[in-house]
Tab-separated table of C-alpha atoms in Angstrom:
chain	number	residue	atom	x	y	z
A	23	UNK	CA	-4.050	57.198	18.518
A	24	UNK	CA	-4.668	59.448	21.352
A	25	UNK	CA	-5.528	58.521	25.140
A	26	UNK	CA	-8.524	56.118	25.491
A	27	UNK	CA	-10.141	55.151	28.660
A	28	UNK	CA	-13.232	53.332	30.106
A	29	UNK	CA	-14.819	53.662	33.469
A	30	UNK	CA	-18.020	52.602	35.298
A	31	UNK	CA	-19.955	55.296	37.494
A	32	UNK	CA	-22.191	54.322	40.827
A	33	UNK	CA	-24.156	56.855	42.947
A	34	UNK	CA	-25.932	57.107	45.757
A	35	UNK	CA	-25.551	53.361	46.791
A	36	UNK	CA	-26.963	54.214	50.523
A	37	UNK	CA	-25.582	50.512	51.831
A	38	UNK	CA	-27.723	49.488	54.599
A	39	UNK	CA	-27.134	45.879	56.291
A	40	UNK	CA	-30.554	44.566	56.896
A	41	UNK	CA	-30.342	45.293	60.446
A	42	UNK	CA	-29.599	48.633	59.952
A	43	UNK	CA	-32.311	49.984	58.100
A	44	UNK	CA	-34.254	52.930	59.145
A	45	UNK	CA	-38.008	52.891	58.998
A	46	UNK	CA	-39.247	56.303	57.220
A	47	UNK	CA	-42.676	55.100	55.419
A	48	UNK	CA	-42.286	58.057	52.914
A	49	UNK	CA	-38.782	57.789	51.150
A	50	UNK	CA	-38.421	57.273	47.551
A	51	UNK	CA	-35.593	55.170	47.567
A	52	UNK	CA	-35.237	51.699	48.736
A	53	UNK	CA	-32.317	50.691	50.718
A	54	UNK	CA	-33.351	47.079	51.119
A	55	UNK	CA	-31.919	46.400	47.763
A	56	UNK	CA	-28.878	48.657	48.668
A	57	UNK	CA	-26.208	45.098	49.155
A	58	UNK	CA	-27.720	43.056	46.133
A	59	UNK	CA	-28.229	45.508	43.789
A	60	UNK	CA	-24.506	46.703	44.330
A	61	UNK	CA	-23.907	42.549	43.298
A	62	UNK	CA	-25.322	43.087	40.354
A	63	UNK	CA	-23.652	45.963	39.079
A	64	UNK	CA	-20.699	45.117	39.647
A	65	UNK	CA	-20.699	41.536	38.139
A	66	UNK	CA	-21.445	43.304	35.512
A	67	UNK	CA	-18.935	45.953	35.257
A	68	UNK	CA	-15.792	42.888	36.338
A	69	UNK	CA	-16.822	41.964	32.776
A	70	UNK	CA	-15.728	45.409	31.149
A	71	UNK	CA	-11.847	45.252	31.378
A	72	UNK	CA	-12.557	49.052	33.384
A	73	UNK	CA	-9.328	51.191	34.049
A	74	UNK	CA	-11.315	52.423	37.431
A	75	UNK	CA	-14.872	53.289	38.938
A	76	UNK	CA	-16.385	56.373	40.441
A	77	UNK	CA	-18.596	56.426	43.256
A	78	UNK	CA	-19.794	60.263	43.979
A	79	UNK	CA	-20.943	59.707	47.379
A	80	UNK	CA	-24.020	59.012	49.864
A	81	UNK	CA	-22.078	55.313	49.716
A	82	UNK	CA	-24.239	54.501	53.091
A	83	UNK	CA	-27.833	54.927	54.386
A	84	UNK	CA	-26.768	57.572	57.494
A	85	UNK	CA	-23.211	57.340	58.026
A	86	UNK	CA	-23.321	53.650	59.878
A	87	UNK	CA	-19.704	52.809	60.654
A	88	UNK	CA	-20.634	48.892	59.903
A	89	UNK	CA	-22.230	50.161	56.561
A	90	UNK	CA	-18.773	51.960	55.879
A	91	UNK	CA	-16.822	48.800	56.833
A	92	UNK	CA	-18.877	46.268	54.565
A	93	UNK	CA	-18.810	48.762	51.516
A	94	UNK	CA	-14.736	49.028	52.391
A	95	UNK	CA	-14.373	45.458	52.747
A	96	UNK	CA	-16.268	44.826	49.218
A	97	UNK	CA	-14.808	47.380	47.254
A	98	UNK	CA	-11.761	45.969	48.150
A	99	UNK	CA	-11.992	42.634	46.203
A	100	UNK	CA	-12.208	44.356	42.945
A	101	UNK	CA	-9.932	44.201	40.497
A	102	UNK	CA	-9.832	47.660	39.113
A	103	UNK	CA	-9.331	51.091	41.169
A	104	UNK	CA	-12.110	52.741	42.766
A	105	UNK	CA	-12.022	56.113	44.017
A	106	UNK	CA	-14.686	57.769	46.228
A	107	UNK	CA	-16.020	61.098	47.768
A	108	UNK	CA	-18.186	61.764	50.546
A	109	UNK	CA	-22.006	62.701	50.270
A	110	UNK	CA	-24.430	63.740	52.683
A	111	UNK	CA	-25.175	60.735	53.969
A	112	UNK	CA	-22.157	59.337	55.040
A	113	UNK	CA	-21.176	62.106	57.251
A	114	UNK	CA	-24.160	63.306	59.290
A	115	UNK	CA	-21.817	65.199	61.771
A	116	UNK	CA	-18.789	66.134	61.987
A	117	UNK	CA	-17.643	64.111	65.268
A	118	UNK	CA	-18.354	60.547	65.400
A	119	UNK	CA	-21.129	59.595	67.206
A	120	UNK	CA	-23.523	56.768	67.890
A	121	UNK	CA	-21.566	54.200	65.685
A	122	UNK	CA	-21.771	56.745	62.937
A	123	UNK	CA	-18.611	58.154	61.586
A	124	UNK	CA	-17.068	61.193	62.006
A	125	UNK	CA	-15.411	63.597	59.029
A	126	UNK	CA	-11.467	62.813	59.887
A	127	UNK	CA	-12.487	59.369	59.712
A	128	UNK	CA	-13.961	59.135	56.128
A	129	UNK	CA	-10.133	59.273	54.442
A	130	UNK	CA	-8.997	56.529	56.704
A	131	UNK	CA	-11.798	54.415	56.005
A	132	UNK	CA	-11.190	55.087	52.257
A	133	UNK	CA	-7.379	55.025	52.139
A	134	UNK	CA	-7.220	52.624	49.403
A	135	UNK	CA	-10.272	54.592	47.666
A	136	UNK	CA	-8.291	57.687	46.613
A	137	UNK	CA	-7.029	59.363	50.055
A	138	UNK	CA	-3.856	57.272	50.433
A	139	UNK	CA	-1.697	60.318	50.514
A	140	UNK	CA	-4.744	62.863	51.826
A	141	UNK	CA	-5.222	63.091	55.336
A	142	UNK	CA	-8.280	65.832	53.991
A	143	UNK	CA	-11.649	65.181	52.258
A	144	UNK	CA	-10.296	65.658	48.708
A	145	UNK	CA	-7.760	64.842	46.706
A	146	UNK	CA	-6.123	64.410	43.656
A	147	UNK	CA	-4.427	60.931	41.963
A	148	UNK	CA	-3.106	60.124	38.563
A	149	UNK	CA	-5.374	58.156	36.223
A	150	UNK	CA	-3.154	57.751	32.988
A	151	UNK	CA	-0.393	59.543	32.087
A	152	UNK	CA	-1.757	62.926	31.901
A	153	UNK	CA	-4.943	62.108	33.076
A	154	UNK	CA	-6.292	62.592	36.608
A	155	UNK	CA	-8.882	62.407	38.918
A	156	UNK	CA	-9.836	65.091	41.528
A	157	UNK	CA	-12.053	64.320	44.466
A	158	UNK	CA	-13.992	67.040	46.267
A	159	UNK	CA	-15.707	67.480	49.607
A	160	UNK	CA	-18.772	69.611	49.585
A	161	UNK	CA	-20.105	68.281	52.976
A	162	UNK	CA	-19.744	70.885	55.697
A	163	UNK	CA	-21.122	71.683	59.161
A	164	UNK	CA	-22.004	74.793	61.521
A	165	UNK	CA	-20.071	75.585	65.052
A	166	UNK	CA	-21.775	73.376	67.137
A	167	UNK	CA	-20.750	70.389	64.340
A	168	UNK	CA	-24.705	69.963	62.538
A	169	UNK	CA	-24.224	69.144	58.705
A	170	UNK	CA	-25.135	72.421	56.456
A	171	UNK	CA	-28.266	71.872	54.433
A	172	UNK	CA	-26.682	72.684	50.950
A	173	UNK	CA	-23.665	71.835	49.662
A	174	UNK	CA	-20.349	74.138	50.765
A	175	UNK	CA	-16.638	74.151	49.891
A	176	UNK	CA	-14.650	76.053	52.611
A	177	UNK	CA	-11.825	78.801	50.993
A	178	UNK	CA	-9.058	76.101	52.467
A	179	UNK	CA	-10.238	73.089	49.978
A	180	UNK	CA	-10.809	75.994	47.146
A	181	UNK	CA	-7.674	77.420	47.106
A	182	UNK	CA	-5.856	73.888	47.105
A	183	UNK	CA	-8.060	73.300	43.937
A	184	UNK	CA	-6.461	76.141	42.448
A	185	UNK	CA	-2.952	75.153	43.165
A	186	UNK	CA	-3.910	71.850	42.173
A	187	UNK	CA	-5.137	72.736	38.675
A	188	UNK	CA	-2.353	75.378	38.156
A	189	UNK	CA	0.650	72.114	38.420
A	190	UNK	CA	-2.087	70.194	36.211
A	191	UNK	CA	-1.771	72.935	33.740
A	192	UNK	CA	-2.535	71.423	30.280
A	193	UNK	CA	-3.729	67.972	31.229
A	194	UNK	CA	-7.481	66.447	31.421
A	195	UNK	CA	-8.767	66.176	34.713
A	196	UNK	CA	-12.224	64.883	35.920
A	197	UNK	CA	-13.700	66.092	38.886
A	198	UNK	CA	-15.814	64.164	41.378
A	199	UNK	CA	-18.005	65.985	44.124
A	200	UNK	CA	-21.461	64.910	45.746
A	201	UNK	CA	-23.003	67.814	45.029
A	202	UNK	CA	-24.478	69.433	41.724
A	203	UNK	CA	-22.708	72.258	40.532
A	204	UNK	CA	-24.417	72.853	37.240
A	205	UNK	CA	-28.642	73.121	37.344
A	206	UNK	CA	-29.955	70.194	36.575
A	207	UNK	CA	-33.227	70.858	37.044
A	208	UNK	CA	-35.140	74.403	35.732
A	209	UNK	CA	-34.459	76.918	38.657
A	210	UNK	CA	-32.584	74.213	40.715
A	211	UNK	CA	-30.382	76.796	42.397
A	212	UNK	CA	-33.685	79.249	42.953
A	213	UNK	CA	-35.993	76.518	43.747
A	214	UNK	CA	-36.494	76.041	47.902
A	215	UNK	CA	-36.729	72.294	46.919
A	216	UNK	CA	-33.836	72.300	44.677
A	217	UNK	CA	-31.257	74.499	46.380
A	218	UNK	CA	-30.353	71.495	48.764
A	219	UNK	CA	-29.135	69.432	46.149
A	220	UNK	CA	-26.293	72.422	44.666
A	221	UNK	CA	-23.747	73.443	45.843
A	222	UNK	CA	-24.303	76.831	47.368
A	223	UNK	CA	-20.890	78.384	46.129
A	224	UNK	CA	-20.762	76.600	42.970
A	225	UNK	CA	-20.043	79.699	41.159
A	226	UNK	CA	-16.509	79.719	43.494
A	227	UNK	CA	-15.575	76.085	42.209
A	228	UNK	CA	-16.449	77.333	38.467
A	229	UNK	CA	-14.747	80.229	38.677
A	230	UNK	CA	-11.229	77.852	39.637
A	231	UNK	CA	-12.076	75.244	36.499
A	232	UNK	CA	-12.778	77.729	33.635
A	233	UNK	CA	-9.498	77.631	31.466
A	234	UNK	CA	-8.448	74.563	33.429
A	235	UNK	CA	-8.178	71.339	31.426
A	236	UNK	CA	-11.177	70.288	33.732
A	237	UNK	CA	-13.753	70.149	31.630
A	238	UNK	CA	-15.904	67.442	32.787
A	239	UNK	CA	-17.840	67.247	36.654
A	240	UNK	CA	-19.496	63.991	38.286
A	241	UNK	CA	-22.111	64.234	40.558
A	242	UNK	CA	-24.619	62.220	42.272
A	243	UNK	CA	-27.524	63.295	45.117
A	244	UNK	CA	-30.340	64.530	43.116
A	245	UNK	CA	-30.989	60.903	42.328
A	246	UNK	CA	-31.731	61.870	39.166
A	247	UNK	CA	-30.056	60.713	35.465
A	248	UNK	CA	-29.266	63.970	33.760
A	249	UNK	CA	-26.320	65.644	31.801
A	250	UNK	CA	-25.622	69.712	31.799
A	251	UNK	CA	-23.324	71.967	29.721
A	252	UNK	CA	-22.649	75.754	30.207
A	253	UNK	CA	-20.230	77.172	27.309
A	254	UNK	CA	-16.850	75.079	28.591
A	255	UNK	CA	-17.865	72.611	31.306
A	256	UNK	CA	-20.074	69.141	30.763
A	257	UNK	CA	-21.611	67.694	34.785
A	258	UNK	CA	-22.760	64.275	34.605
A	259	UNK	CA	-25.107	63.334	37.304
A	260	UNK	CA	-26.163	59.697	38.323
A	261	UNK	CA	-29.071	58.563	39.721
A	262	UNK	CA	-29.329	56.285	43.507
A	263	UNK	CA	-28.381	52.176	42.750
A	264	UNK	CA	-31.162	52.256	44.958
A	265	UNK	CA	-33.653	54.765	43.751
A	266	UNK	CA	-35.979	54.522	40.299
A	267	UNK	CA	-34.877	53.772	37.807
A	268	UNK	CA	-31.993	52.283	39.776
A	269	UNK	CA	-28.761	53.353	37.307
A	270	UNK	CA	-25.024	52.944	37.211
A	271	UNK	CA	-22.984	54.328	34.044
A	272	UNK	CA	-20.344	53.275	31.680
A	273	UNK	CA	-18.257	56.261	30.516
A	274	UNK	CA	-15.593	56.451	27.803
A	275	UNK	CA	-13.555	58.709	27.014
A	276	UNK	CA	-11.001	59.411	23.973
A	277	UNK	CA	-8.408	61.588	22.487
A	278	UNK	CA	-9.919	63.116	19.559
A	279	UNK	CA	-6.830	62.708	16.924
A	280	UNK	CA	-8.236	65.576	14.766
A	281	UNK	CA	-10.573	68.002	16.826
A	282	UNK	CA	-12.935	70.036	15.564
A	283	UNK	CA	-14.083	73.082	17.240
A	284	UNK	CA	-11.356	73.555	19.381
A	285	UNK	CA	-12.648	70.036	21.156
A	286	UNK	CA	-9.764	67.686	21.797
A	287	UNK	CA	-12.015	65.265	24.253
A	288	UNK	CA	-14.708	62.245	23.021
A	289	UNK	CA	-17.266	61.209	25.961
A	290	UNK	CA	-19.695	58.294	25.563
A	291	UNK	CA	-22.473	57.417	27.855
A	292	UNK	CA	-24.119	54.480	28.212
A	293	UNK	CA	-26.479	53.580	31.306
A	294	UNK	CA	-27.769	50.892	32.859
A	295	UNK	CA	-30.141	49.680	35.575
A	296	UNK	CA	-30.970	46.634	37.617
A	297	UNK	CA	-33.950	44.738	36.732
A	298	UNK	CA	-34.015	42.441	39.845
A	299	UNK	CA	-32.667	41.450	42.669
A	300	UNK	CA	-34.180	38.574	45.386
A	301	UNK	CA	-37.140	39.467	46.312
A	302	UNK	CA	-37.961	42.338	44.219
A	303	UNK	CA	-38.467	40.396	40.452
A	304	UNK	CA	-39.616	43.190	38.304
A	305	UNK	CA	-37.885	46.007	40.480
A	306	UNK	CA	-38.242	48.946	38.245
A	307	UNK	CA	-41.746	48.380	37.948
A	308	UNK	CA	-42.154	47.992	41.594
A	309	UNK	CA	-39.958	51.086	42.583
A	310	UNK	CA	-41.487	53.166	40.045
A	311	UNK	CA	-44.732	52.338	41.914
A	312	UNK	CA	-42.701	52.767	45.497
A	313	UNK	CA	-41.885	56.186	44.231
A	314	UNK	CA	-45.677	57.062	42.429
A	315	UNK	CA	-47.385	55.798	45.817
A	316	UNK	CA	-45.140	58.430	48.109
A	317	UNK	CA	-45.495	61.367	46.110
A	318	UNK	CA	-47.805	63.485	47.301
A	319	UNK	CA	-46.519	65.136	49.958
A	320	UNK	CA	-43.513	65.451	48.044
A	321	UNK	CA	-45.798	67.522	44.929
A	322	UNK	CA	-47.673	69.458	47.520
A	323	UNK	CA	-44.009	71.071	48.267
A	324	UNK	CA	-43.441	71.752	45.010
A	325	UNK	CA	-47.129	72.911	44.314
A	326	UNK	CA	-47.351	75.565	47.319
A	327	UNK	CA	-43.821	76.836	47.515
A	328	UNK	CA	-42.175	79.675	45.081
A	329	UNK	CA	-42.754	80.074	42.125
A	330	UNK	CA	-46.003	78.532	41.701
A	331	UNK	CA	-47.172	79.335	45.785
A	332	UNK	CA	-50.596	77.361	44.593
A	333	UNK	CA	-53.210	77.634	47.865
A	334	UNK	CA	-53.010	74.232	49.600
A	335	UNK	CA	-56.729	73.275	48.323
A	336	UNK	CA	-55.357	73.941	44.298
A	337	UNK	CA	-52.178	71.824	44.872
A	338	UNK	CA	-54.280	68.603	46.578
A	339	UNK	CA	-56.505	68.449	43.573
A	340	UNK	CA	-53.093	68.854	40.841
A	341	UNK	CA	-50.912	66.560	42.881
A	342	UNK	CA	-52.542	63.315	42.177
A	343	UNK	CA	-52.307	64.030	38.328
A	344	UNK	CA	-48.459	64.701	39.027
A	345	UNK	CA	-48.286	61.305	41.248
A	346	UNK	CA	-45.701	60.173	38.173
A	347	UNK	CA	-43.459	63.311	37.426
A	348	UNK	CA	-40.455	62.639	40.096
A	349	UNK	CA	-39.850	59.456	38.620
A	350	UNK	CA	-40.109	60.621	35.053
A	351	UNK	CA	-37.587	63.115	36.184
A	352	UNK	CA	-35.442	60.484	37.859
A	353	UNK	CA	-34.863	58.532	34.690
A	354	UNK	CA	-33.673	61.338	32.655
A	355	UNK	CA	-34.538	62.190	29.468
A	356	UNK	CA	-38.617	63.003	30.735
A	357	UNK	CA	-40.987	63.326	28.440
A	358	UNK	CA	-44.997	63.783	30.080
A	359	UNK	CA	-48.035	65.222	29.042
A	360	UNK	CA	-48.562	68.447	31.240
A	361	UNK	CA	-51.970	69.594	29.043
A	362	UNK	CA	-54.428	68.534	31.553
A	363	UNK	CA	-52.642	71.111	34.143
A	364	UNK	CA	-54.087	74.444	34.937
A	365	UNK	CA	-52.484	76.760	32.030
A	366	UNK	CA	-49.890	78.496	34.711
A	367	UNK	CA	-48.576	75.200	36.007
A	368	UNK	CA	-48.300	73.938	32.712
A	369	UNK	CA	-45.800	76.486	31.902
A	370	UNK	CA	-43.730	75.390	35.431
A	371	UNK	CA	-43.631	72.072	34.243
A	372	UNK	CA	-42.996	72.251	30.369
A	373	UNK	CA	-39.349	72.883	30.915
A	374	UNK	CA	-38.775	70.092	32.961
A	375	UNK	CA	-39.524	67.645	29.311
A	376	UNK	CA	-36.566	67.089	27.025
A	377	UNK	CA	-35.823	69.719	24.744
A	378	UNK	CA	-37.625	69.575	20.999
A	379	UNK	CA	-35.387	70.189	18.239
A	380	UNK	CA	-36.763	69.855	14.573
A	381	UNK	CA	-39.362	68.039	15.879
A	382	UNK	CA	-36.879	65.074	17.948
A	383	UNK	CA	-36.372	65.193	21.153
A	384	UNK	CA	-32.584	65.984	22.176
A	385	UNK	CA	-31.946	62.557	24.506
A	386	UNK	CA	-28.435	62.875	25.742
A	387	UNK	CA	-29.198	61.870	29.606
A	388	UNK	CA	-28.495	58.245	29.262
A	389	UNK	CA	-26.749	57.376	26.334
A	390	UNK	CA	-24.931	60.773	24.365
A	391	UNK	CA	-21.726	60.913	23.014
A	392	UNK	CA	-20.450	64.674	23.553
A	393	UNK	CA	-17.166	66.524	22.623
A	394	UNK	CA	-15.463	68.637	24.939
C-alpha cells in the first residue's frame, strides 16, 4: 500500500470579533458568523483523525491584529497541524498600521502555522515522508506600501520556488497560495471583474511546477467552490466559511499502487457547509438571500463592462433576472436557465453552467475523485 493521507480545507474565514465588524451594506459575505461558524467546522473535522488542515488565506476581515490573535490563539488548541498563507485581507499594507498588521509580522504571528523556520511569506514543511506542503505569498504592494489589486509573486519568492522544487525532485508536493492561478471562471484572467481574483503572473509560477511532482494547487478568494485542470496541474478552490454556500473541504489523497495513465496520485473531494449557527437557523437559505438581495450593482458590472459593454438602461432591465447567478456560481457545480436572456448574453452566460457530457452534467466541484 502506497502513501495515504486525509486533510480538511478552510477558506476565506474573514474572523471578525463582534466589535470589529465593518459596516459595508453591500457585501456578499457575512462576517457575523465568521467565530461560530469556524466552531462548527472544526468540531466537525476533530472527529476525522486529519493528518493536517489548510487554510488559503483572507483568515481575518481587514487585517485586525486582535482578529489575528484570536484566530492564533484558536488554531492553537487543535490537535492536528495547520498550516496557513496570507490573503488579501489580512495584509492591507505593508507596514503596520492602525492595529492592523504589517507583512513581516504575518510569519511571526503564524510561527506555529507553517513559518517556524521562514522569516518570509512562504515556505515549505514536510507532510509525510515524501510528501510536502509549500506555502506561497501572492500579496504584494507598490512604493509608497498600498496592496496591488491582483495577485503578484516577486522574482525573489519565484526563484526560491524553483530551488525548492529542484531538492523536492521526485516527491508530491501541494501548493497553497491565496490567489487563483488556473481560470476558474470563463475569461477570469480577461474579465475586468475577474482579473483581481488571479494571479497576474500565474503563467511565471506554472512555468516553475510543470515537470515538478507538484501537481495539485489550493486556492481560496474567489469565494467560489470550483475545481480546474490544464494538461498536468489540478487547482482546487474553496469557497468563504462565511460566504454562500458557506464550505470547508475534506481532501484525500492516495498512492495509486498500479497507475494507469502515467497517474500515480488518487484525490477525493468531499464538501461541506454549515447549516446554522446562533442566530442565523437556516443560514444557507438566509445567505443565499443576503447574497440575491445585494446583487445588482454587482450584475450591472458585469452587464456594462467588456465583453458584453451592455448600455446601462439594457443591463438594469437583465440584472434583476440574474439577481441569483453569483450564488449559483458560488456553490459550484451551477446549473441555471439563461433562455429568458437576450440571445447575445445568453451565449456570455452558457459557459458559466457545468459542462454536458452524454447528456449528464460533469459535477466534480464538490465531491470528484480525480487522478493525477
Amino acid at each position: 500500500m502506497g502513501v495515504q493521507f486525509r486533510f480538511g480545507i478552510i477558506s476565506d474565514l474573514h474572523i471578525a470579533l463582534p466589535h470589529t465588524i465593518w459596516d459595508i451594506p453591500n457585501r456578499f459575505h457575512l462576517v457575523e458568523v465568521s467565530t461560530h461558524a469556524l466552531e462548527q467546522a472544526l468540531a466537525h473535522l476533530v472527529q476525522l483523525d486529519l493528518d493536517f488542515l489548510l487554510l488559503p488565506g483572507d483568515l481575518t476581515q481587514h487585517g485586525e491584529g486582535e482578529n489575528h490573535e484570536w484566530l492564533v490563539a484558536r488554531l492553537s488548541q487543535l490537535p492536528f497541524p495547520v498550516y496557513v498563507v496570507p490573503g488579501n485581507h489580512d495584509i492591507v499594507q505593508a507596514q503596520a498600521q492602525a492595529g492592523r498588521i504589517g507583512l513581516s509580522d504575518f510569519p511571526k504571528r503564524y510561527e506555529k502555522f507553517g513559518y517556524g523556520q521562514s522569516a518570509q511569506p512562504y515556505y515549505v514543511e514536510t507532510l509525510l515522508p515524501g510528501v510536502n506542503l509549500i506555502g506561497l505569498n501572492s500579496i504584494a504592494f507598490d512604493d509608497s506600501g498600498q496592496q496591488l489589486p491582483t495577485g503578484w509573486m516577486d522574482e525573489q519568492q519565484l526563484d526560491w520556488l524553483a530551488d525548492t522544487l529542484t531538492r523536492l525532485a521526485d516527491q508530491f508536493t501541494l501548493v497553497m497560495i491565496h490567489h487563483n492561478v488556473l481560470e476558474h471562471l470563463p475569461q477570469q484572467s480577461k474579465s475586468p471583474l475577474g482579473q483581481r481574483y488571479m494571479l497576474k503572473n500565474a503563467d511565471r509560477l506554472l512555468a516553475r511546477l510543470q515537470g515538478t511532482g507538484a501537481k495539485l494547487i489550493l486556492t481560496g478568494h474567489l469565494h467560489v467552490q470550483d475545481v480546474a485542470r490544464n494538461s498536468e496541474i489540478c487547482e482546487i478552490t474553496t469557497g468563504s466559511l462565511v460566504s454562500y454556500p458557506h464550505p470547508y473541504r475534506v481532501v484525500r489523497i492516495s498512492q495509486q499502487d498500479n497507475p494507469q495513465d502515467n497517474s500515480q496520485w488518487q484525490v477525493e473531494i468531499e464538501s461541506h457547509t454549515i447549516q446554522s449557527v446562533p442566530g442565523w437557523p437556516d443560514l444557507p437559505t438566509r445567505s443565499r438571500q443576503w447574497m440575491s438581495d445585494r446583487s445588482f450593482p454587482f450584475m450591472m458590472k458585469l452587464l456594462t463592462r467588456p465583453p458584453l459593454s451592455l448600455p446601462e438602461a439594457e443591463a438594469a432591465h437583465i440584472a434583476p433576472d440574474l439577481r441569483d447567478f453569483w450564488a449559483t456560481i458560488a456553490a459550484g457545480d451551477s446549473q441555471f436557465d439563461v433562455s429568458a436572456l437576450p440571445r447575445r448574453v445568453q451565449r456570455y452566460f452558457e459557459p458559466f453552467n457545468v459542462p454536458i457530457v452524454d447528456g449528464k452534467p460533469q459535477t466534480i466541484d464538490n465531491f470528484a475523485t480525480l487522478s493525477l
